[in-house]
PDB file of C-alpha atoms in Angstrom:
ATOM      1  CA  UNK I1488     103.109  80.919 112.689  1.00 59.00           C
ATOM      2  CA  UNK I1489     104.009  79.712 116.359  1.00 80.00           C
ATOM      3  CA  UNK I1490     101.013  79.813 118.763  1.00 92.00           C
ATOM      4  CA  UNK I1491     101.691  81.670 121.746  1.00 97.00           C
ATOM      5  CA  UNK I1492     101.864  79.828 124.967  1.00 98.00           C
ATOM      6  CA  UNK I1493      99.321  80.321 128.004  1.00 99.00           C
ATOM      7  CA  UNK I1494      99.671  78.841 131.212  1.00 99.00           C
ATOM      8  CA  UNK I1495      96.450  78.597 133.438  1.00 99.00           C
ATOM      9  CA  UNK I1496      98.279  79.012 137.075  1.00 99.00           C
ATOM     10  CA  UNK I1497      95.680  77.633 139.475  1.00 99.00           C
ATOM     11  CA  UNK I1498      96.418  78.545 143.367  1.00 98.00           C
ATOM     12  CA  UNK I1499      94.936  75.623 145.576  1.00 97.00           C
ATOM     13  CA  UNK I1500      94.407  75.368 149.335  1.00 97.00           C
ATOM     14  CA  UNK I1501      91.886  72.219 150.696  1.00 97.00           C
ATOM     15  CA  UNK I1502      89.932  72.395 147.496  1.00 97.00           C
ATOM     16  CA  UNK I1503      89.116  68.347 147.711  1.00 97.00           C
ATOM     17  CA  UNK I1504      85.349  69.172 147.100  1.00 96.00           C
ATOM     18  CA  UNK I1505      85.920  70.763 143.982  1.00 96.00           C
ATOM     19  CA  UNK I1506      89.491  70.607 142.556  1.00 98.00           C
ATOM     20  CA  UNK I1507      88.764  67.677 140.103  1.00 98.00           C
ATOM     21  CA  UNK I1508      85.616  69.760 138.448  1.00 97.00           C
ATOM     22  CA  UNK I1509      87.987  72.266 137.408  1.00 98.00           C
ATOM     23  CA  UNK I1510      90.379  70.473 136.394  1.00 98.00           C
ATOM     24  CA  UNK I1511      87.845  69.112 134.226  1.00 98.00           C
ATOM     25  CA  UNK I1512      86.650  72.411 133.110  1.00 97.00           C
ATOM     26  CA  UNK I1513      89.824  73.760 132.233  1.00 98.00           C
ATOM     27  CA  UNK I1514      90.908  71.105 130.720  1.00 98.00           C
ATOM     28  CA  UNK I1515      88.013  70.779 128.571  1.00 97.00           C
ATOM     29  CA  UNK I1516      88.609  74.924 127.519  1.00 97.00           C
ATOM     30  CA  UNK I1517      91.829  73.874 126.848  1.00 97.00           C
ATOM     31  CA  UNK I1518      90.471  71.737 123.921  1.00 96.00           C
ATOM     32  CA  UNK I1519      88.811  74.954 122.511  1.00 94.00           C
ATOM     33  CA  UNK I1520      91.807  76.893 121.985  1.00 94.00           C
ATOM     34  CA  UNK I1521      92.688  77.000 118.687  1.00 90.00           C
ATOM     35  CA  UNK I1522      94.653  80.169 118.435  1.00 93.00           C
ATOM     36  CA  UNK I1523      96.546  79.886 121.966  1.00 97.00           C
ATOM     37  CA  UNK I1524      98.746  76.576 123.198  1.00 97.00           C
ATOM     38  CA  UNK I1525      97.550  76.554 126.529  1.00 98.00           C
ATOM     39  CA  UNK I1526      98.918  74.401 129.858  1.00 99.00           C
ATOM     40  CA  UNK I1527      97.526  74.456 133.799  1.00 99.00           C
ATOM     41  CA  UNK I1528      99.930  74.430 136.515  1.00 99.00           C
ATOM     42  CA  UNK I1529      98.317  73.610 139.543  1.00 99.00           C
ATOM     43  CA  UNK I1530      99.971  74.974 142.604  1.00 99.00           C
ATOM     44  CA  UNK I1531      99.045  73.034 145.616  1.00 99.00           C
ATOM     45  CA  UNK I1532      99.673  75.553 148.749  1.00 98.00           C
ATOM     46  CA  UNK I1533     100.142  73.065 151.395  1.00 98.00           C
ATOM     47  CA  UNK I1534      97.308  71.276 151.927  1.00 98.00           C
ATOM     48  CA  UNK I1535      96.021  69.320 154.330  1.00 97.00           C
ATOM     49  CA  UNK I1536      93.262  67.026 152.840  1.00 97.00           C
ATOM     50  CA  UNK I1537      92.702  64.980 149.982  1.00 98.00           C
ATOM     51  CA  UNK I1538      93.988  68.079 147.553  1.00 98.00           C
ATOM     52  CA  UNK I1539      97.803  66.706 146.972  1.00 98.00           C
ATOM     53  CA  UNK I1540      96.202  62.732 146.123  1.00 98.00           C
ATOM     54  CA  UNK I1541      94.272  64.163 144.038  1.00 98.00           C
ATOM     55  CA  UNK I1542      96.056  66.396 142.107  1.00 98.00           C
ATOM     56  CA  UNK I1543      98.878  63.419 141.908  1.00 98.00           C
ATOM     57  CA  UNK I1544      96.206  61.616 139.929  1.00 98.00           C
ATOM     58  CA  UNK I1545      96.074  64.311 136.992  1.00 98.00           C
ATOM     59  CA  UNK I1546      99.760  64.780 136.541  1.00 97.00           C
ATOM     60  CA  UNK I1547      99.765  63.160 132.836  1.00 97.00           C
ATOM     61  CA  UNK I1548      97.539  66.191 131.799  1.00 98.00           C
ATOM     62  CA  UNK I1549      98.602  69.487 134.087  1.00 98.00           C
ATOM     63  CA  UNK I1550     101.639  70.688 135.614  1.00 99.00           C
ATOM     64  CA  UNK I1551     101.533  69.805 139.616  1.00 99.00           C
ATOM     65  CA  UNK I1552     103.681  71.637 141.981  1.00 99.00           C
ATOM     66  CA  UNK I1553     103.311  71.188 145.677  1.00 99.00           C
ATOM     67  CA  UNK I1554     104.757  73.745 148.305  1.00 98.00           C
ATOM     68  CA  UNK I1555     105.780  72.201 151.742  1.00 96.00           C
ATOM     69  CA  UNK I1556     104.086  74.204 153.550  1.00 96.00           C
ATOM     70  CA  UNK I1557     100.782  76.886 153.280  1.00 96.00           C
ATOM     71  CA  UNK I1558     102.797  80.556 151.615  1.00 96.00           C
ATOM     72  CA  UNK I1559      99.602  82.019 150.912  1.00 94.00           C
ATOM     73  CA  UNK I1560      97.880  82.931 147.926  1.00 94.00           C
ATOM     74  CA  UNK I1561     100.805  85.274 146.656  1.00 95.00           C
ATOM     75  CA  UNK I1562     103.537  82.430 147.513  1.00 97.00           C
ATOM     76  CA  UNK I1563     101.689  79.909 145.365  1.00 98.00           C
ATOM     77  CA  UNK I1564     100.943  82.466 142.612  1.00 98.00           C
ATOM     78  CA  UNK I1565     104.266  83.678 142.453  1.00 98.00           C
ATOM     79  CA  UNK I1566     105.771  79.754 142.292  1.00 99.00           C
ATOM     80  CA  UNK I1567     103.096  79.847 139.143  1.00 99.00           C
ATOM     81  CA  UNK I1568     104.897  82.957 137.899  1.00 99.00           C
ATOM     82  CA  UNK I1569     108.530  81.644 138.122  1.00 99.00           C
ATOM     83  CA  UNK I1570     107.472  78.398 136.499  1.00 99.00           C
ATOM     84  CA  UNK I1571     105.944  80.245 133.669  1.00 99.00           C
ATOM     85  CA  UNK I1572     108.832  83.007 133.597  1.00 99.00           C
ATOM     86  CA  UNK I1573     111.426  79.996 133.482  1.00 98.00           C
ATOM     87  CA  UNK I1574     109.121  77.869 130.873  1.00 98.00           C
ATOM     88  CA  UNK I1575     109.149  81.086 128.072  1.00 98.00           C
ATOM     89  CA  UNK I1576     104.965  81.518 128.591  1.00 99.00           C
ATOM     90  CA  UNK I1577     103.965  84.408 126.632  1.00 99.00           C
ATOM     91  CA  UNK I1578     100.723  85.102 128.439  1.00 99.00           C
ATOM     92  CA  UNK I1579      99.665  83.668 132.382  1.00 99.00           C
ATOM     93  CA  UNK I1580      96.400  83.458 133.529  1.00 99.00           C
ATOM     94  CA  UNK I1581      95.167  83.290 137.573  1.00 98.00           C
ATOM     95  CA  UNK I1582      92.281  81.014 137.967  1.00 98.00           C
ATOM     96  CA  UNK I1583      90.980  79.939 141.108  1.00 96.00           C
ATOM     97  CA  UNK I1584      90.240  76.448 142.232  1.00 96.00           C
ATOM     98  CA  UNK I1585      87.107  76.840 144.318  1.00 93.00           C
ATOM     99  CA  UNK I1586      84.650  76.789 140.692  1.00 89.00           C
ATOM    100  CA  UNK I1587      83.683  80.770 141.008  1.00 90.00           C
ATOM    101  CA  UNK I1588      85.682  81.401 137.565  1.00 95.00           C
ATOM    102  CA  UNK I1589      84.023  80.420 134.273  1.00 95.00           C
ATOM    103  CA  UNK I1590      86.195  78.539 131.951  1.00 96.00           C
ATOM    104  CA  UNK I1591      84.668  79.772 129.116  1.00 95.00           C
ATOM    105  CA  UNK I1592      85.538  83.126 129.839  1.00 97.00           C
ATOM    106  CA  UNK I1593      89.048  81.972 129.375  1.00 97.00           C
ATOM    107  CA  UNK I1594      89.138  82.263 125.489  1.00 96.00           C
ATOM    108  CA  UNK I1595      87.402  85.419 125.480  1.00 96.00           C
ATOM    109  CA  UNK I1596      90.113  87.343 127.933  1.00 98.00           C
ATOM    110  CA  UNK I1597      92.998  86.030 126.702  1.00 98.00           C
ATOM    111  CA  UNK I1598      91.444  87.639 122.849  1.00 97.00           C
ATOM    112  CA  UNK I1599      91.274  90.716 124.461  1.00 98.00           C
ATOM    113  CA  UNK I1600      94.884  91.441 125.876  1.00 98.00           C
ATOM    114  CA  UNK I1601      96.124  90.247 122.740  1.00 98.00           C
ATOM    115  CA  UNK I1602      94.459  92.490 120.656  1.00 97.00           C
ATOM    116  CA  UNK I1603      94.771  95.495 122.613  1.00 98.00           C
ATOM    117  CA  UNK I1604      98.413  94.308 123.308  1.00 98.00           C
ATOM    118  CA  UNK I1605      97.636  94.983 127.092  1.00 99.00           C
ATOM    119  CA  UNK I1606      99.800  94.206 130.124  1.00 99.00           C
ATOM    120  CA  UNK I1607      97.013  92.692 132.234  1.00 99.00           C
ATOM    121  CA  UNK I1608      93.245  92.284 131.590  1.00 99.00           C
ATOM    122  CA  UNK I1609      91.059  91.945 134.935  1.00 98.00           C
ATOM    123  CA  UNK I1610      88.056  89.834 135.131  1.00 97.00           C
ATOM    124  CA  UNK I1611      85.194  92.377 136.577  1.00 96.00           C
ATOM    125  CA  UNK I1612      82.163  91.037 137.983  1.00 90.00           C
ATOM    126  CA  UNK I1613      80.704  94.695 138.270  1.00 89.00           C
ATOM    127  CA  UNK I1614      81.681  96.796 134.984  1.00 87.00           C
ATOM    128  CA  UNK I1615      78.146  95.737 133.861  1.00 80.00           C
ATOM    129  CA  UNK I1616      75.080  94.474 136.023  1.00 68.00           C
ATOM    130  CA  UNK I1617      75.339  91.012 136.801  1.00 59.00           C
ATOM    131  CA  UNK I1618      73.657  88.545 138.895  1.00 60.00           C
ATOM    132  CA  UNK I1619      76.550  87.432 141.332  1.00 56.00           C
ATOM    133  CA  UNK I1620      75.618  88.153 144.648  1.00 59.00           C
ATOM    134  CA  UNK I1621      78.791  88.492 146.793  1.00 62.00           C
ATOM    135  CA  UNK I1622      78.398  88.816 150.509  1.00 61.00           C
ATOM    136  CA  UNK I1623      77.539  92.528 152.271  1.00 65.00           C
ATOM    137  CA  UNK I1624      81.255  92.110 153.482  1.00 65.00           C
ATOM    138  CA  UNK I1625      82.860  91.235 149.978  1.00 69.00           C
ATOM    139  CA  UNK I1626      81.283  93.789 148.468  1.00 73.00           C
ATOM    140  CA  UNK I1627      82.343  96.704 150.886  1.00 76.00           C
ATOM    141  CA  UNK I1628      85.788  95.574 150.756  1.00 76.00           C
ATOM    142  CA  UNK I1629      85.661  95.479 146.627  1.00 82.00           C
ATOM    143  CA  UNK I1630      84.309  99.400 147.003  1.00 85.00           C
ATOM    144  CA  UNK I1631      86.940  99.796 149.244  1.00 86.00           C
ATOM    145  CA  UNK I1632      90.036  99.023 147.440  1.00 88.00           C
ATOM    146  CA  UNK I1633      88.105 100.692 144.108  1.00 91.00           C
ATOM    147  CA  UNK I1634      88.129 104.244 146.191  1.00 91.00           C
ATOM    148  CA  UNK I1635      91.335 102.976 147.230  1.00 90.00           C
ATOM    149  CA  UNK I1636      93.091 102.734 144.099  1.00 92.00           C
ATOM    150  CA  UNK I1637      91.477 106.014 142.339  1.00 94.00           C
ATOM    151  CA  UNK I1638      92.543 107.565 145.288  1.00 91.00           C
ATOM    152  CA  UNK I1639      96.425 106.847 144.232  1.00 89.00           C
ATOM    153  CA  UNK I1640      96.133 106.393 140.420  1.00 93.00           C
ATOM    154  CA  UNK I1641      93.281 108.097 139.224  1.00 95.00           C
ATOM    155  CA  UNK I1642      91.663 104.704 137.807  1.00 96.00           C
ATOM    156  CA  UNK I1643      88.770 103.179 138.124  1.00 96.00           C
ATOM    157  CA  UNK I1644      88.746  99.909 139.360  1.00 96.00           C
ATOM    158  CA  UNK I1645      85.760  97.723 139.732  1.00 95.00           C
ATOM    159  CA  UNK I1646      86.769  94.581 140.762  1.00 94.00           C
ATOM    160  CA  UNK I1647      90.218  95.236 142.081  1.00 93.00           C
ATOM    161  CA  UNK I1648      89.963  91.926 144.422  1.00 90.00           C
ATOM    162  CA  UNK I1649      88.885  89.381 141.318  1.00 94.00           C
ATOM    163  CA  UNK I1650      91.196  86.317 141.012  1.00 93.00           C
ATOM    164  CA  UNK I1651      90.283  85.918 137.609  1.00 98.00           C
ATOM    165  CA  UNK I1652      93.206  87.535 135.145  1.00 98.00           C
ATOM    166  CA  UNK I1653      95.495  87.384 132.349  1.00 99.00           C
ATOM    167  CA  UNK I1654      99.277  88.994 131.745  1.00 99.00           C
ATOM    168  CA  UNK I1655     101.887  89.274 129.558  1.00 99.00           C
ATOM    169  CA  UNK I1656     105.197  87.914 129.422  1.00 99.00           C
ATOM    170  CA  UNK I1657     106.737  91.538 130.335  1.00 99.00           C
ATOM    171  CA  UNK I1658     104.304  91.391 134.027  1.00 99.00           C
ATOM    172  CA  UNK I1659     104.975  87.619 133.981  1.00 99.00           C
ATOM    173  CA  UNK I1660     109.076  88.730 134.583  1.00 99.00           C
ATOM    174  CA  UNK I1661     108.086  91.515 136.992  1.00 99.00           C
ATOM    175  CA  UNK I1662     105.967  88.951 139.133  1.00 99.00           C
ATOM    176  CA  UNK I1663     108.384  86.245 139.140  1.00 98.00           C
ATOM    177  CA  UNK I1664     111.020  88.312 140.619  1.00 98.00           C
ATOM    178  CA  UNK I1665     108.605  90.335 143.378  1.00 95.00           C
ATOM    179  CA  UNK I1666     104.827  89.721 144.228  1.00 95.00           C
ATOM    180  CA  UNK I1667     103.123  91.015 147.194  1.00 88.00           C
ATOM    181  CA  UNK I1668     102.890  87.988 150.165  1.00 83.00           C
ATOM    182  CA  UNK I1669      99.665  89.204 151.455  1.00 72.00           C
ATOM    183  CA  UNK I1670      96.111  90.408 149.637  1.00 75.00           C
ATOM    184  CA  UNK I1671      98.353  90.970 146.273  1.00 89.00           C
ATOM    185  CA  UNK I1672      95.475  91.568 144.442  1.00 91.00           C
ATOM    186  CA  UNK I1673      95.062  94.826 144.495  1.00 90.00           C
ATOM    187  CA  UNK I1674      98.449  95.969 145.488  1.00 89.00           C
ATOM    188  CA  UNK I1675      99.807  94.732 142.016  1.00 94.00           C
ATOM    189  CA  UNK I1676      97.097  97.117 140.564  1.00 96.00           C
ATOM    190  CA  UNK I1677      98.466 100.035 141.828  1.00 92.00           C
ATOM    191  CA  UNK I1678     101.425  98.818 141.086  1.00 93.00           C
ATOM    192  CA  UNK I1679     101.187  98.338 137.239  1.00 97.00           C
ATOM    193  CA  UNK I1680      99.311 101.273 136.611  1.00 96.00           C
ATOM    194  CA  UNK I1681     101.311 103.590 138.499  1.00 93.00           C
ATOM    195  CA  UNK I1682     104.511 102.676 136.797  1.00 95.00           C
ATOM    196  CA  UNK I1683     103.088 103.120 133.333  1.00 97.00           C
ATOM    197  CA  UNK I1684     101.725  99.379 132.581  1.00 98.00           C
ATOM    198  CA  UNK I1685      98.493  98.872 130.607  1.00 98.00           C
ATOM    199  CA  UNK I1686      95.990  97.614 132.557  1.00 98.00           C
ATOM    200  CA  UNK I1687      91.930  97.394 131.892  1.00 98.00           C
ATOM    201  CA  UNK I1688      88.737  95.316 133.146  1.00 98.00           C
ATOM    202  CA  UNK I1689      86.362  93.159 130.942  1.00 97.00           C
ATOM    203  CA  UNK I1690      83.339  91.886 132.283  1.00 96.00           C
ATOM    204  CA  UNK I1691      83.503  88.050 132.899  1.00 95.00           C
ATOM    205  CA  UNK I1692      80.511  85.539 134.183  1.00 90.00           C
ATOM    206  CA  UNK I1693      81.110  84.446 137.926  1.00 85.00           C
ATOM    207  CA  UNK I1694      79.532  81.636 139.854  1.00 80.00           C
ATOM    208  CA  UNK I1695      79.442  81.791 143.473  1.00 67.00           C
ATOM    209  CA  UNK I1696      82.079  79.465 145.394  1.00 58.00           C
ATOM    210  CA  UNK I1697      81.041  75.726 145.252  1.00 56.00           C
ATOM    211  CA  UNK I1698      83.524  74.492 147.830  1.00 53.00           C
ATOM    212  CA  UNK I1699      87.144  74.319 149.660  1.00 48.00           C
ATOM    213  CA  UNK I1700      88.370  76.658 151.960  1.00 49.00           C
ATOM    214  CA  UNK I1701      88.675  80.666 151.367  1.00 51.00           C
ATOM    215  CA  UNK I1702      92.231  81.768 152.278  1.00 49.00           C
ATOM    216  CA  UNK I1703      90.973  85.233 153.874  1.00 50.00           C
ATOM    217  CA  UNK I1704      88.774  85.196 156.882  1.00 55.00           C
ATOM    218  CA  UNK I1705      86.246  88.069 157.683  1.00 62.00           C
ATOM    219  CA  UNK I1706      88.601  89.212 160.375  1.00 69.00           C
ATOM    220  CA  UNK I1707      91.736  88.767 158.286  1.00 66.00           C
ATOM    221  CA  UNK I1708      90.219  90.223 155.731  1.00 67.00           C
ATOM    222  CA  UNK I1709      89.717  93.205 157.625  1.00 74.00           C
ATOM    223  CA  UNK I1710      93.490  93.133 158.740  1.00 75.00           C
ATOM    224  CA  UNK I1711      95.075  93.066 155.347  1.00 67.00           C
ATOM    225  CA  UNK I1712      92.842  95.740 154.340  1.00 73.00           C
ATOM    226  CA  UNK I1713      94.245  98.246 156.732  1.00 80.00           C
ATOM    227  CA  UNK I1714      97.903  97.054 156.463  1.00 77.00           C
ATOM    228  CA  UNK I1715      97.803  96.708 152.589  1.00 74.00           C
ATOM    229  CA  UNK I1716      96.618 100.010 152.773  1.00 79.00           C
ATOM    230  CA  UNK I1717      99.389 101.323 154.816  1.00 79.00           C
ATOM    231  CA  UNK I1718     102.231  99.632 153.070  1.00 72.00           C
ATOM    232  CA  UNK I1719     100.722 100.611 149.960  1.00 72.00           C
ATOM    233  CA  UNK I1720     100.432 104.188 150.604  1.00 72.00           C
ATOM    234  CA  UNK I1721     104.084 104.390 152.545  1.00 70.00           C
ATOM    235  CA  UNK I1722     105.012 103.076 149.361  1.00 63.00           C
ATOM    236  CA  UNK I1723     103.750 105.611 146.924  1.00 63.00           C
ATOM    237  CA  UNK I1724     105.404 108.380 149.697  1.00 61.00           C
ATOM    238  CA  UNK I1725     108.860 107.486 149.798  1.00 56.00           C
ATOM    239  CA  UNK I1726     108.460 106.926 145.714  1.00 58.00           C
ATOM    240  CA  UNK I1727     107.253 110.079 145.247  1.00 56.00           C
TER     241      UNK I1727
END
């Protein structure tokens, strides 16, 4: 039987610092997969240190793609999404370059939506007690978007912000033709599960950032919380 095919899509904004110990990571969970055939696009989002060189320098083992110019983290996962909608990938899988992921996890989520023959699987950080310790600020913008999205669907979300998750090749289409620019996160959430999509959290192991540069300030953060909100919710109105 043919092994279905995984792509690791790996957003990446001034990650010099840390971008070569996850490509070592990943590829070294890549080596575990026995049941999966798994490749890592690497989606360099226009930046402006060493990230691009090296990147260049792992070509012969991941897929590099390099946008002109910064899009933002749903520009450079959607490019990951058209690439993988274009390449046949039955499954695609967000990872983020700044070492807060745990490769090993990897193996364990993509199990999970293949068994329960789910359209996405979350990481969670928070459906059971862990010890990451996210900022004061993080973690009232996590609640947040979990009242948030109950609010609308009637889910429960825990970790509606993590980076860290898997979809099928039915989402994989939907992305590739429309992903939210700004804090998508979330947004696709509400999305999915409001238009009948299967969608559930597993609890995943999460470090705490080792390097690069986040793509959301405090203050911007705060900003694409209200106006996420807003578009989301004018959304679900004229829908409805």
């Amino acid at each position: 039987m043919n092994q279905q095919k995984v792509l690791i899509i790996v957003p990446c904004f001034n990650e010099e610092a840390v971008i070569k110990n996850t490509l070592q990571k990943l590829l070294w969970a890549k080596k575990q997969m026995k049941t999966f055939s798994v490749d890592i696009c690497v989606v360099n989002d226009g930046s402006t240190d060493q990230t691009a060189q090296i990147l260049d320098s792992y070509r012969e083992e991941v897929v590099v793609i390099h946008l002109p110019c910064n899009l933002g983290i749903g520009g450079a996962m959607q490019t990951g999404y058209k690439y993988a909608c274009k390449k046949g990938y039955d499954y695609a899988i967000q990872f983020d370059a700044d070492g807060q992921h745990n490769e090993k996890d990897i193996q364990y989520i993509l199990h999970y939506i293949d068994n329960q023959q789910l359209d996405m699987t979350i990481g969670s950080r928070f459906l059971k007690k862990t010890d990451y310790k996210g900022s004061p600020f993080r973690r009232a913008g996590i609640l947040y978007f979990q009242f948030f999205i109950f609010v609308l669907t009637g889910r429960k979300i825990t970790d509606a912000t993590s980076g860290f998750r898997v979809i099928n090749r039915k989402v994989i289409e939907k992305f590739s033709a429309n992903y939210p620019k700004d804090y998508p996160e979330p947004e696709v959430i509400i999305d999915l599960v409001k238009n009948g999509y299967q969608v559930e959290e597993i609890t995943v192991h999460m470090n705490q950032r080792e390097g690069g540069e986040t793509s959301i300030s405090h203050i911007r953060s705060l900003y694409y919380m209200l106006k996420v909100s807003l578009s989301i919710f004018m959304r679900t109105i004229v829908k409805e």
